[in-house]
PDB file of C-alpha atoms in Angstrom:
ATOM      1  CA  MET A 525      64.811-123.155 -25.590  1.00  0.00           C
ATOM      2  CA  PHE A 526      61.590-124.775 -24.039  1.00  0.00           C
ATOM      3  CA  PHE A 527      62.066-127.959 -25.855  1.00  0.00           C
ATOM      4  CA  LYS A 528      66.068-127.922 -24.884  1.00  0.00           C
ATOM      5  CA  MET A 529      63.866-127.802 -20.911  1.00  0.00           C
ATOM      6  CA  LEU A 530      61.627-130.651 -22.062  1.00  0.00           C
ATOM      7  CA  GLN A 531      64.276-132.891 -23.279  1.00  0.00           C
ATOM      8  CA  SER A 532      66.627-132.456 -20.166  1.00  0.00           C
ATOM      9  CA  PHE A 533      63.255-133.486 -18.086  1.00  0.00           C
ATOM     10  CA  ARG A 534      63.011-136.603 -20.233  1.00  0.00           C
ATOM     11  CA  ASN A 535      66.863-137.306 -19.990  1.00  0.00           C
ATOM     12  CA  ASN A 536      66.772-137.127 -16.097  1.00  0.00           C
ATOM     13  CA  LYS A 537      63.024-138.514 -15.082  1.00  0.00           C
ATOM     14  CA  LYS A 538      63.542-140.772 -12.900  1.00  0.00           C
ATOM     15  CA  GLY A 539      66.505-139.023 -11.372  1.00  0.00           C
ATOM     16  CA  ILE A 540      63.577-135.811 -10.947  1.00  0.00           C
ATOM     17  CA  VAL A 541      61.492-138.372  -9.084  1.00  0.00           C
ATOM     18  CA  PHE A 542      63.622-139.549  -7.124  1.00  0.00           C
ATOM     19  CA  ILE A 543      65.219-135.437  -6.021  1.00  0.00           C
ATOM     20  CA  LEU A 544      61.720-134.587  -5.709  1.00  0.00           C
ATOM     21  CA  PHE A 545      60.600-137.330  -2.901  1.00  0.00           C
ATOM     22  CA  SER A 546      64.410-137.013  -1.349  1.00  0.00           C
ATOM     23  CA  ALA A 547      63.166-132.854  -1.026  1.00  0.00           C
ATOM     24  CA  LEU A 548      59.496-134.008   0.211  1.00  0.00           C
ATOM     25  CA  CYS A 549      60.747-136.494   2.838  1.00  0.00           C
ATOM     26  CA  THR A 550      63.535-134.193   4.338  1.00  0.00           C
ATOM     27  CA  SER A 551      60.444-131.071   4.891  1.00  0.00           C
ATOM     28  CA  VAL A 552      58.308-133.574   6.128  1.00  0.00           C
ATOM     29  CA  GLY A 553      61.428-134.725   8.384  1.00  0.00           C
ATOM     30  CA  GLN A 554      62.258-131.079   9.352  1.00  0.00           C
ATOM     31  CA  ALA A 555      58.950-130.742  10.179  1.00  0.00           C
ATOM     32  CA  LEU A 556      58.459-133.766  12.524  1.00  0.00           C
ATOM     33  CA  TRP A 557      61.490-132.285  14.508  1.00  0.00           C
ATOM     34  CA  LYS A 558      59.433-128.776  14.859  1.00  0.00           C
ATOM     35  CA  LEU A 559      56.485-130.610  16.411  1.00  0.00           C
ATOM     36  CA  SER A 560      59.410-133.124  18.991  1.00  0.00           C
ATOM     37  CA  ASP A 561      59.379-129.805  20.501  1.00  0.00           C
ATOM     38  CA  GLN A 562      55.793-129.489  21.674  1.00  0.00           C
ATOM     39  CA  LYS A 563      54.984-133.489  21.799  1.00  0.00           C
ATOM     40  CA  SER A 564      56.807-136.527  21.970  1.00  0.00           C
ATOM     41  CA  LEU A 565      60.569-138.111  21.447  1.00  0.00           C
ATOM     42  CA  LEU A 566      58.643-140.093  18.812  1.00  0.00           C
ATOM     43  CA  TYR A 567      58.217-137.447  16.181  1.00  0.00           C
ATOM     44  CA  LEU A 568      62.341-136.698  16.640  1.00  0.00           C
ATOM     45  CA  PHE A 569      62.779-140.210  15.939  1.00  0.00           C
ATOM     46  CA  PHE A 570      60.475-140.437  12.480  1.00  0.00           C
ATOM     47  CA  GLY A 571      62.057-137.020  11.282  1.00  0.00           C
ATOM     48  CA  PHE A 572      65.415-138.532  11.604  1.00  0.00           C
ATOM     49  CA  CYS A 573      64.151-141.418   9.457  1.00  0.00           C
ATOM     50  CA  LEU A 574      62.529-139.345   7.359  1.00  0.00           C
ATOM     51  CA  TYR A 575      65.647-137.154   6.644  1.00  0.00           C
ATOM     52  CA  ALA A 576      67.537-140.075   6.306  1.00  0.00           C
ATOM     53  CA  LEU A 577      65.213-141.562   3.474  1.00  0.00           C
ATOM     54  CA  GLY A 578      65.904-138.269   1.905  1.00  0.00           C
ATOM     55  CA  ALA A 579      69.275-138.364   2.047  1.00  0.00           C
ATOM     56  CA  LEU A 580      69.318-141.846   0.515  1.00  0.00           C
ATOM     57  CA  LEU A 581      66.946-141.116  -1.997  1.00  0.00           C
ATOM     58  CA  MET A 582      69.386-137.982  -3.345  1.00  0.00           C
ATOM     59  CA  LEU A 583      71.768-140.426  -3.773  1.00  0.00           C
ATOM     60  CA  ILE A 584      69.983-142.592  -5.885  1.00  0.00           C
ATOM     61  CA  ALA A 585      68.596-139.671  -8.048  1.00  0.00           C
ATOM     62  CA  PHE A 586      72.202-138.332  -7.946  1.00  0.00           C
ATOM     63  CA  ARG A 587      73.010-142.000 -10.162  1.00  0.00           C
ATOM     64  CA  HIS A 588      70.193-141.149 -12.747  1.00  0.00           C
ATOM     65  CA  GLY A 589      70.471-138.043 -13.653  1.00  0.00           C
ATOM     66  CA  ALA A 590      72.671-134.941 -14.563  1.00  0.00           C
ATOM     67  CA  LEU A 591      73.753-133.113 -11.191  1.00  0.00           C
ATOM     68  CA  SER A 592      73.491-129.604 -12.821  1.00  0.00           C
ATOM     69  CA  VAL A 593      69.991-130.376 -13.275  1.00  0.00           C
ATOM     70  CA  LEU A 594      68.931-132.521 -10.135  1.00  0.00           C
ATOM     71  CA  HIS A 595      70.599-130.595  -7.303  1.00  0.00           C
ATOM     72  CA  PRO A 596      68.453-126.932  -8.019  1.00  0.00           C
ATOM     73  CA  LEU A 597      65.557-129.230  -7.581  1.00  0.00           C
ATOM     74  CA  LEU A 598      66.438-129.791  -3.882  1.00  0.00           C
ATOM     75  CA  SER A 599      65.161-126.467  -3.907  1.00  0.00           C
ATOM     76  CA  VAL A 600      61.776-127.511  -4.212  1.00  0.00           C
ATOM     77  CA  GLY A 601      61.842-128.347  -0.586  1.00  0.00           C
ATOM     78  CA  TYR A 602      61.130-124.590   0.405  1.00  0.00           C
ATOM     79  CA  LEU A 603      58.082-124.784  -1.494  1.00  0.00           C
ATOM     80  CA  PHE A 604      56.856-128.291   0.486  1.00  0.00           C
ATOM     81  CA  GLY A 605      58.037-126.537   3.760  1.00  0.00           C
ATOM     82  CA  LEU A 606      55.723-123.058   3.179  1.00  0.00           C
ATOM     83  CA  PHE A 607      52.641-125.618   2.357  1.00  0.00           C
ATOM     84  CA  ILE A 608      54.037-127.452   5.692  1.00  0.00           C
ATOM     85  CA  GLY A 609      54.044-124.553   7.389  1.00  0.00           C
ATOM     86  CA  TYR A 610      50.759-123.252   6.415  1.00  0.00           C
ATOM     87  CA  PHE A 611      48.512-126.014   6.051  1.00  0.00           C
ATOM     88  CA  PHE A 612      49.901-128.369   8.893  1.00  0.00           C
ATOM     89  CA  LEU A 613      51.818-126.337  11.440  1.00  0.00           C
ATOM     90  CA  LEU A 614      48.905-123.340  10.969  1.00  0.00           C
ATOM     91  CA  GLU A 615      51.974-121.139  10.567  1.00  0.00           C
ATOM     92  CA  MET A 616      51.377-117.584   8.898  1.00  0.00           C
ATOM     93  CA  VAL A 617      53.405-117.379   5.292  1.00  0.00           C
ATOM     94  CA  THR A 618      53.459-113.562   3.928  1.00  0.00           C
ATOM     95  CA  TYR A 619      53.214-111.960   0.794  1.00  0.00           C
ATOM     96  CA  LYS A 620      57.474-111.347   0.556  1.00  0.00           C
ATOM     97  CA  GLU A 621      57.488-115.369   1.453  1.00  0.00           C
ATOM     98  CA  LEU A 622      55.321-116.057  -1.181  1.00  0.00           C
ATOM     99  CA  ILE A 623      56.968-114.316  -3.756  1.00  0.00           C
ATOM    100  CA  GLY A 624      60.202-114.927  -2.804  1.00  0.00           C
ATOM    101  CA  THR A 625      59.287-119.180  -2.973  1.00  0.00           C
ATOM    102  CA  LEU A 626      57.744-118.432  -6.752  1.00  0.00           C
ATOM    103  CA  ILE A 627      61.250-116.303  -7.666  1.00  0.00           C
ATOM    104  CA  ILE A 628      63.219-119.450  -5.851  1.00  0.00           C
ATOM    105  CA  LEU A 629      61.059-121.938  -8.182  1.00  0.00           C
ATOM    106  CA  CYS A 630      61.587-120.070 -10.935  1.00  0.00           C
ATOM    107  CA  GLY A 631      65.532-120.128 -10.746  1.00  0.00           C
ATOM    108  CA  VAL A 632      64.964-124.206 -10.229  1.00  0.00           C
ATOM    109  CA  ILE A 633      63.308-124.507 -13.967  1.00  0.00           C
ATOM    110  CA  MET A 634      65.408-122.317 -15.321  1.00  0.00           C
ATOM    111  CA  ILE A 635      69.077-123.770 -14.390  1.00  0.00           C
ATOM    112  CA  GLY A 636      67.122-127.377 -13.786  1.00  0.00           C
ATOM    113  CA  GLY A 637      65.985-127.342 -17.180  1.00  0.00           C
ATOM    114  CA  GLY A 638      68.961-127.550 -19.377  1.00  0.00           C
ATOM    115  CA  ASP A 639      72.200-129.791 -18.909  1.00  0.00           C
ATOM    116  CA  SER A 640      72.812-129.788 -22.474  1.00  0.00           C
TER     117      SER A 640
END
């Protein structure tokens, strides 16, 4: 099973890189939207730009890998959101949220790790 997952990651390597950057861009874009409430419309604009870039990267990613592997990896955005919320927006993260995010990541690895 481990070797099949490793082979799947190798087969979809380029798509995985694009989809992870897509998840990162959309997460940062959403954080900027949240900041636009408190600061200025400039954050809103850059948030939209990053969100659009994330969507574009997602489209490119799907050209370089299996949908069944790449789409679950978009859930990594939850991890990015948790990280951004905790470290940059100074939000509290509970153990339940942390455990839930870890379960999501385990699911991403289990589902996204095989396209055979």
